[in-house]
PDB file of C-alpha atoms in Angstrom:
ATOM      1  CA  MET A   1       1.976   2.653  -2.121  1.00 77.00           C
ATOM      2  CA  ALA A   2       1.497   0.029   0.347  1.00 92.00           C
ATOM      3  CA  LEU A   3      -1.092  -0.516   2.918  1.00 97.00           C
ATOM      4  CA  LEU A   4      -1.247  -0.214   6.932  1.00 97.00           C
ATOM      5  CA  ILE A   5      -3.364  -1.636   9.174  1.00 98.00           C
ATOM      6  CA  THR A   6      -3.650   0.734  12.225  1.00 98.00           C
ATOM      7  CA  ASP A   7      -4.370  -0.011  15.639  1.00 96.00           C
ATOM      8  CA  GLU A   8      -8.104   0.140  15.694  1.00 97.00           C
ATOM      9  CA  CYS A   9      -8.126  -2.891  14.085  1.00 98.00           C
ATOM     10  CA  ILE A  10     -10.895  -5.399  15.550  1.00 97.00           C
ATOM     11  CA  ASN A  11      -9.092  -8.406  14.678  1.00 96.00           C
ATOM     12  CA  CYS A  12     -12.231  -9.163  12.551  1.00 96.00           C
ATOM     13  CA  ASP A  13     -10.477 -11.686  10.104  1.00 94.00           C
ATOM     14  CA  VAL A  14     -12.447 -10.165   6.924  1.00 97.00           C
ATOM     15  CA  CYS A  15      -9.326  -8.782   5.500  1.00 98.00           C
ATOM     16  CA  GLU A  16      -7.220 -11.381   5.499  1.00 97.00           C
ATOM     17  CA  PRO A  17      -8.927 -13.462   3.067  1.00 98.00           C
ATOM     18  CA  GLU A  18      -9.178 -11.018   0.325  1.00 97.00           C
ATOM     19  CA  CYS A  19      -5.718 -10.082  -0.341  1.00 98.00           C
ATOM     20  CA  PRO A  20      -4.527 -11.419  -3.474  1.00 96.00           C
ATOM     21  CA  ASN A  21      -1.295 -10.823  -2.897  1.00 96.00           C
ATOM     22  CA  GLY A  22      -1.367 -12.808   0.545  1.00 96.00           C
ATOM     23  CA  ALA A  23       0.169  -9.454   2.219  1.00 97.00           C
ATOM     24  CA  ILE A  24      -1.948  -9.601   5.092  1.00 98.00           C
ATOM     25  CA  SER A  25      -1.214 -11.504   8.330  1.00 98.00           C
ATOM     26  CA  GLN A  26      -2.059 -11.888  11.912  1.00 97.00           C
ATOM     27  CA  GLY A  27       0.641  -9.966  13.658  1.00 96.00           C
ATOM     28  CA  ASP A  28       1.139 -10.069  17.500  1.00 95.00           C
ATOM     29  CA  GLU A  29      -1.881  -8.090  18.465  1.00 95.00           C
ATOM     30  CA  ILE A  30      -3.700  -6.909  14.998  1.00 97.00           C
ATOM     31  CA  TYR A  31      -3.628  -7.726  11.312  1.00 98.00           C
ATOM     32  CA  VAL A  32      -0.713  -6.439   9.568  1.00 98.00           C
ATOM     33  CA  ILE A  33       0.577  -5.913   5.999  1.00 98.00           C
ATOM     34  CA  GLU A  34       3.846  -6.884   4.374  1.00 97.00           C
ATOM     35  CA  PRO A  35       4.766  -3.626   2.260  1.00 96.00           C
ATOM     36  CA  ASP A  36       6.455  -5.602  -0.300  1.00 95.00           C
ATOM     37  CA  LEU A  37       3.537  -7.995  -0.911  1.00 96.00           C
ATOM     38  CA  CYS A  38       0.845  -5.124  -1.092  1.00 97.00           C
ATOM     39  CA  THR A  39      -0.043  -3.527  -4.268  1.00 96.00           C
ATOM     40  CA  GLU A  40      -3.009  -1.919  -3.449  1.00 96.00           C
ATOM     41  CA  CYS A  41      -4.762  -4.886  -5.257  1.00 97.00           C
ATOM     42  CA  VAL A  42      -3.293  -3.246  -8.713  1.00 96.00           C
ATOM     43  CA  GLY A  43      -3.293  -5.596 -11.166  1.00 94.00           C
ATOM     44  CA  HIS A  44      -6.087  -7.790  -9.582  1.00 95.00           C
ATOM     45  CA  TYR A  45      -8.850  -5.232  -8.658  1.00 97.00           C
ATOM     46  CA  GLU A  46      -9.728  -1.705  -9.429  1.00 95.00           C
ATOM     47  CA  THR A  47     -10.010  -0.942  -5.556  1.00 96.00           C
ATOM     48  CA  SER A  48      -8.449  -2.259  -2.411  1.00 97.00           C
ATOM     49  CA  GLN A  49     -10.067  -5.184  -1.291  1.00 98.00           C
ATOM     50  CA  CYS A  50      -9.033  -4.953   2.329  1.00 98.00           C
ATOM     51  CA  VAL A  51     -10.436  -1.289   2.251  1.00 98.00           C
ATOM     52  CA  GLU A  52     -13.461  -2.315   0.882  1.00 97.00           C
ATOM     53  CA  VAL A  53     -14.369  -5.129   3.451  1.00 98.00           C
ATOM     54  CA  CYS A  54     -13.083  -3.239   6.712  1.00 98.00           C
ATOM     55  CA  PRO A  55     -15.953  -2.494   8.845  1.00 98.00           C
ATOM     56  CA  VAL A  56     -13.777  -0.179  10.897  1.00 97.00           C
ATOM     57  CA  ASP A  57     -12.366   1.894   8.356  1.00 95.00           C
ATOM     58  CA  CYS A  58      -8.410   1.319   9.827  1.00 98.00           C
ATOM     59  CA  ILE A  59      -6.968   0.455   6.414  1.00 98.00           C
ATOM     60  CA  ILE A  60      -4.539   3.388   5.450  1.00 97.00           C
ATOM     61  CA  VAL A  61      -2.022   4.359   2.934  1.00 94.00           C
ATOM     62  CA  ASP A  62       1.309   3.741   4.700  1.00 95.00           C
ATOM     63  CA  PRO A  63       3.339   6.893   4.820  1.00 94.00           C
ATOM     64  CA  ASP A  64       6.473   5.212   5.046  1.00 94.00           C
ATOM     65  CA  HIS A  65       5.920   3.335   1.559  1.00 92.00           C
ATOM     66  CA  THR A  66       4.859   5.435  -1.071  1.00 90.00           C
ATOM     67  CA  GLU A  67       4.703   4.378  -4.693  1.00 93.00           C
ATOM     68  CA  THR A  68       3.129   5.108  -7.826  1.00 93.00           C
ATOM     69  CA  GLU A  69       0.914   3.607  -9.443  1.00 93.00           C
ATOM     70  CA  ASP A  70       3.587   1.986 -12.137  1.00 95.00           C
ATOM     71  CA  GLU A  71       5.408   0.869  -9.307  1.00 95.00           C
ATOM     72  CA  LEU A  72       2.850  -1.131  -7.967  1.00 95.00           C
ATOM     73  CA  ARG A  73       2.237  -2.617 -11.239  1.00 95.00           C
ATOM     74  CA  ALA A  74       5.605  -3.461 -11.687  1.00 96.00           C
ATOM     75  CA  LYS A  75       5.463  -5.004  -7.980  1.00 95.00           C
ATOM     76  CA  TYR A  76       2.697  -6.952  -9.113  1.00 95.00           C
ATOM     77  CA  GLU A  77       4.441  -8.104 -12.082  1.00 95.00           C
ATOM     78  CA  ARG A  78       7.118  -9.423  -9.917  1.00 94.00           C
ATOM     79  CA  ILE A  79       5.077 -11.398  -7.509  1.00 93.00           C
ATOM     80  CA  THR A  80       2.759 -12.945 -10.018  1.00 91.00           C
ATOM     81  CA  GLY A  81       5.234 -13.555 -12.756  1.00 89.00           C
ATOM     82  CA  GLY A  82       3.835 -10.777 -15.286  1.00 70.00           C
ATOM     83  CA  ASP A  83       0.427 -12.388 -15.404  1.00 54.00           C
TER      84      ASP A  83
END
C-alpha cells in the first residue's frame, strides 16, 4: 500500500525530509507521494514516518495502490538494492 496525501495538506514541509525513499515531493498545490517509491517505511522503520510527523493527519493509505507487507518489502529491496 502506498500512502496518499489528501487535499487537507497545509504544505508545512515536515513530511518530505522524513521519507527515506524520496517518495514525497512538492506538487502543484500540495505535497504528493510517488506510489512506486513509497514502501510505508517498510525496511526502514516500524511506522510510516510521514504519518508520524504530519500535524493535520492528511496522509492515508492510497486505495488505488494496495500492497501486502511482503510486496512492500520487495519494493524496498528493489529501491535500496537489498540493503
